[in-house]
Short mmCIF file of C-alpha atoms and ligand atoms in Angstrom, two decimals:
data_model
loop_
_atom_site.label_atom_id
_atom_site.label_comp_id
_atom_site.label_asym_id
_atom_site.label_seq_id
_atom_site.Cartn_x
_atom_site.Cartn_y
_atom_site.Cartn_z
CA UNK X 22 55.98 -20.50 127.04
CA UNK X 23 52.54 -21.73 126.67
CA UNK X 24 49.10 -19.99 126.80
CA UNK X 25 46.02 -21.98 128.10
CA UNK X 26 42.97 -20.43 126.67
CA UNK X 27 40.45 -20.84 129.42
CA UNK X 28 41.64 -22.31 132.78
CA UNK X 29 38.53 -20.08 134.09
CA UNK X 30 35.24 -19.27 132.38
CA UNK X 31 34.20 -15.65 132.59
CA UNK X 32 31.40 -16.19 135.34
CA UNK X 33 34.01 -18.13 137.37
CA UNK X 34 36.34 -15.51 136.94
CA UNK X 35 33.56 -13.08 138.06
CA UNK X 36 32.87 -15.12 141.32
CA UNK X 37 36.64 -15.28 142.03
CA UNK X 38 37.35 -11.57 142.06
CA UNK X 39 34.21 -10.66 143.89
CA UNK X 40 35.28 -13.26 146.77
CA UNK X 41 38.82 -11.86 146.54
CA UNK X 42 37.76 -8.37 147.04
CA UNK X 43 36.38 -9.51 150.27
CA UNK X 44 39.54 -11.41 151.20
CA UNK X 45 41.82 -9.51 153.53
CA UNK X 46 45.09 -8.36 151.61
CA UNK X 47 48.63 -7.66 152.64
CA UNK X 48 51.90 -5.97 151.30
CA UNK X 49 53.20 -8.46 148.92
CA UNK X 50 56.85 -8.05 150.20
CA UNK X 51 55.96 -10.10 153.45
CA UNK X 52 56.26 -13.18 150.89
CA UNK X 53 59.18 -12.23 149.05
CA UNK X 54 62.04 -14.22 149.29
CA UNK X 55 65.65 -12.84 149.06
CA UNK X 56 66.50 -10.31 146.52
CA UNK X 57 62.80 -10.36 145.34
CA UNK X 58 61.84 -8.28 148.10
CA UNK X 59 63.33 -5.25 147.39
CA UNK X 60 61.72 -4.98 143.70
CA UNK X 61 58.04 -6.30 144.79
CA UNK X 62 55.63 -3.69 145.03
CA UNK X 63 52.20 -5.22 145.10
CA UNK X 64 49.40 -6.62 147.42
CA UNK X 65 48.68 -10.07 148.13
CA UNK X 66 45.55 -11.88 149.37
CA UNK X 67 46.25 -13.19 152.85
CA UNK X 68 46.89 -17.02 152.27
CA UNK X 69 46.13 -18.00 155.88
CA UNK X 70 42.73 -16.54 155.64
CA UNK X 71 39.97 -19.47 155.00
CA UNK X 72 38.44 -17.58 151.99
CA UNK X 73 41.83 -17.47 150.16
CA UNK X 74 42.41 -20.98 150.58
CA UNK X 75 39.08 -22.11 149.52
CA UNK X 76 39.64 -20.08 146.24
CA UNK X 77 43.24 -21.33 146.27
CA UNK X 78 42.07 -24.65 146.25
CA UNK X 79 39.40 -24.49 143.66
CA UNK X 80 42.07 -23.05 140.99
CA UNK X 81 44.42 -26.02 142.17
CA UNK X 82 41.65 -28.61 141.42
CA UNK X 83 41.10 -26.82 137.99
CA UNK X 84 44.57 -27.45 137.10
CA UNK X 85 44.32 -31.19 137.39
CA UNK X 86 41.52 -30.91 135.04
CA UNK X 87 42.93 -29.05 132.02
CA UNK X 88 44.72 -31.59 129.73
CA UNK X 89 46.64 -29.32 128.01
CA UNK X 90 48.08 -27.77 131.11
CA UNK X 91 48.83 -30.84 132.66
CA UNK X 92 50.58 -31.82 129.46
CA UNK X 93 52.82 -28.85 129.16
CA UNK X 94 53.69 -28.93 132.97
CA UNK X 95 53.47 -32.52 133.72
CA UNK X 96 52.99 -31.39 137.43
CA UNK X 97 54.25 -33.52 140.32
CA UNK X 98 53.63 -30.94 143.10
CA UNK X 99 51.90 -27.83 142.71
CA UNK X 100 52.25 -24.63 145.09
CA UNK X 101 48.72 -23.51 146.28
CA UNK X 102 48.02 -20.54 144.13
CA UNK X 103 48.79 -16.79 145.25
CA UNK X 104 46.38 -14.18 144.49
CA UNK X 105 48.00 -10.76 143.78
CA UNK X 106 46.95 -7.45 142.84
CA UNK X 107 48.69 -4.45 141.45
CA UNK X 108 47.16 -0.91 141.68
CA UNK X 109 48.47 2.49 140.04
CA UNK X 110 52.22 2.67 140.24
CA UNK X 111 52.66 -0.92 141.56
CA UNK X 112 55.19 -3.07 139.84
CA UNK X 113 57.62 -6.22 140.45
CA UNK X 114 61.04 -5.56 138.76
CA UNK X 115 62.97 -8.30 137.46
CA UNK X 116 63.53 -11.24 139.41
CA UNK X 117 64.03 -15.04 139.59
CA UNK X 118 61.28 -17.31 141.66
CA UNK X 119 62.96 -19.04 144.52
CA UNK X 120 64.14 -22.51 143.18
CA UNK X 121 63.04 -24.13 146.32
CA UNK X 122 59.57 -23.48 147.85
CA UNK X 123 58.26 -24.75 151.22
CA UNK X 124 54.52 -25.92 150.90
CA UNK X 125 52.47 -23.86 153.40
CA UNK X 126 51.61 -25.53 156.52
CA UNK X 127 53.63 -28.93 155.46
CA UNK X 128 57.24 -29.89 155.95
CA UNK X 129 57.24 -30.65 152.34
CA UNK X 130 59.02 -28.76 149.94
CA UNK X 131 58.81 -27.91 146.00
CA UNK X 132 61.33 -27.20 143.43
CA UNK X 133 59.83 -24.58 141.22
CA UNK X 134 60.06 -25.79 137.35
CA UNK X 135 57.19 -24.19 135.79
CA UNK X 136 55.59 -20.91 136.74
CA UNK X 137 52.01 -19.94 135.81
CA UNK X 138 50.04 -16.65 135.79
CA UNK X 139 45.96 -16.72 135.49
CA UNK X 140 44.95 -13.38 134.58
CA UNK X 141 41.72 -12.36 136.72
CA UNK X 142 40.65 -9.48 135.02
CA UNK X 143 40.39 -8.39 131.37
CA UNK X 144 43.38 -6.26 129.61
CA UNK X 145 41.21 -3.15 129.06
CA UNK X 146 40.50 -2.83 132.80
CA UNK X 147 44.20 -1.43 133.20
CA UNK X 148 46.89 0.33 131.66
CA UNK X 149 50.52 -1.32 132.10
CA UNK X 150 50.79 -4.52 134.16
CA UNK X 151 52.23 -6.78 131.56
CA UNK X 152 54.18 -9.78 132.45
CA UNK X 153 57.42 -9.45 130.67
CA UNK X 154 59.41 -12.55 130.62
CA UNK X 155 63.29 -12.67 129.30
CA UNK X 156 63.69 -15.65 126.98
CA UNK X 157 66.68 -16.17 124.53
CA UNK X 158 64.66 -14.48 121.94
CA UNK X 159 64.31 -11.24 123.51
CA UNK X 160 61.66 -9.99 126.24
CA UNK X 161 58.23 -11.36 125.60
CA UNK X 162 55.22 -9.42 126.84
CA UNK X 163 52.02 -10.84 127.91
CA UNK X 164 48.36 -9.71 128.72
CA UNK X 165 45.74 -12.08 128.43
CA UNK X 166 42.25 -12.04 129.10
CA UNK X 167 40.43 -13.04 132.12
CA UNK X 168 40.50 -16.65 132.78
CA UNK X 169 43.75 -17.04 130.54
CA UNK X 170 46.88 -18.12 131.61
CA UNK X 171 50.28 -18.52 130.72
CA UNK X 172 53.14 -21.11 131.66
CA UNK X 173 56.51 -20.46 131.67
CA UNK X 174 60.11 -22.14 132.90
CA UNK X 175 60.63 -20.83 136.56
CA UNK X 176 64.15 -20.27 135.56
CA UNK X 177 63.68 -17.45 133.48
CA UNK X 178 63.75 -13.81 134.75
CA UNK X 179 60.75 -12.21 134.51
CA UNK X 180 58.83 -8.84 135.96
CA UNK X 181 55.56 -7.13 136.07
CA UNK X 182 55.53 -3.59 134.56
CA UNK X 183 54.02 -0.78 136.55
CA UNK X 184 50.19 -0.32 136.49
CA UNK X 185 49.65 3.25 135.06
CA UNK X 186 45.55 2.95 135.49
CA UNK X 187 43.19 0.57 136.87
CA UNK X 188 43.95 -2.35 138.85
CA UNK X 189 45.65 -5.76 137.85
CA UNK X 190 44.32 -9.01 139.48
CA UNK X 191 46.18 -12.33 138.94
CA UNK X 192 46.96 -15.54 140.61
CA UNK X 193 50.29 -17.15 140.46
CA UNK X 194 51.51 -20.97 141.09
CA UNK X 195 54.70 -22.76 140.72
CA UNK X 196 55.10 -26.61 139.88
CA UNK X 197 57.45 -29.08 140.37
CA UNK X 198 57.49 -31.03 137.48
CA UNK X 199 57.83 -34.68 136.97
CA UNK X 200 60.13 -33.65 133.73
CA UNK X 201 62.65 -31.08 135.43
CA UNK X 202 64.57 -30.75 131.83
CA UNK X 203 62.84 -27.97 129.98
CA UNK X 204 63.72 -29.02 126.49
CA UNK X 205 62.48 -32.49 127.15
CA UNK X 206 59.37 -31.40 128.74
CA UNK X 207 58.79 -29.37 125.32
CA UNK X 208 59.27 -32.25 123.12
CA UNK X 209 57.08 -34.47 125.25
CA UNK X 210 54.34 -31.77 124.95
CA UNK X 211 54.74 -31.58 121.12
CA UNK X 212 54.61 -35.23 120.73
CA UNK X 213 51.30 -35.62 123.19
CA UNK X 214 49.75 -32.45 121.39
CA UNK X 215 50.46 -34.28 117.90
CA UNK X 216 48.75 -37.44 119.22
CA UNK X 217 45.76 -35.73 120.63
CA UNK X 218 45.45 -33.80 117.24
CA UNK X 219 45.50 -37.13 115.49
CA UNK X 220 43.08 -38.74 117.94
CA UNK X 221 40.44 -35.71 117.20
CA UNK X 222 41.12 -36.04 113.25
CA UNK X 223 39.78 -39.82 113.34
CA UNK X 224 41.41 -40.57 110.30
CA UNK X 225 44.72 -42.53 111.98
CA UNK X 226 44.71 -46.08 112.35
CA UNK X 227 43.82 -47.31 115.94
CA UNK X 228 46.82 -49.60 116.33
CA UNK X 229 49.21 -46.84 115.12
CA UNK X 230 48.06 -44.56 117.77
CA UNK X 231 48.08 -46.97 120.40
CA UNK X 232 51.79 -47.46 119.32
CA UNK X 233 52.51 -43.66 119.54
CA UNK X 234 50.85 -43.46 122.87
CA UNK X 235 52.90 -46.38 123.86
CA UNK X 236 55.92 -44.48 122.91
CA UNK X 237 54.77 -41.37 124.84
CA UNK X 238 54.10 -43.06 127.93
CA UNK X 239 57.41 -45.12 127.85
CA UNK X 240 58.97 -41.65 127.50
CA UNK X 241 57.46 -40.42 130.51
CA UNK X 242 58.32 -43.50 132.14
CA UNK X 243 61.94 -43.37 131.53
CA UNK X 244 62.27 -39.71 132.22
CA UNK X 245 60.25 -38.95 135.15
CA UNK X 246 61.35 -37.88 138.70
CA UNK X 247 58.82 -38.71 141.43
NI1 NI T 316 57.79 -14.09 139.87
#
């Protein structure tokens, strides 16, 4: 589970929420697949609406421009972000995200390896509405600031607890990773993070850094599935 500090700036978040408020919203059950429908109780911005699509595309572009996120997820395909909101007493019970998703307006499918939630309003604007992810170390509760994102394996059970006051607004997306194996992906992320830290410190021999970089890219070459 990785937190991305600022995928959108505070002013971008404001623009997003302002424009989202003018988009048509639908019952979230319409897009829930399989068993998830019975526990899903939220609203979703109409993904067929031009304004919703424009915002989704803007966020999609930002994903590719966020190096830490790219390093963590190693995305091969990304589902266009979906915007949802939870009003008072709305929640999404424990569920797993569908393993295979059809990309909208396309015949292409995507295997969900990595899920991402981007929080679009501040945690003090609502009570409840925590993203809870079941991990081998127990339940992890996540409630981040506006513009921050959390990335977690799509294979994990997760839920959004009921909002008891205010409104929770977020964007979610799913990525097919070039490296489907979660532990290998995590190791590659740790290696890349160390290399980036060494580069930033400017104390390491350039040739040694090049060799490390070479190792990293050769591992990607060896294990990526495209
Ligand atoms: Ni989900």
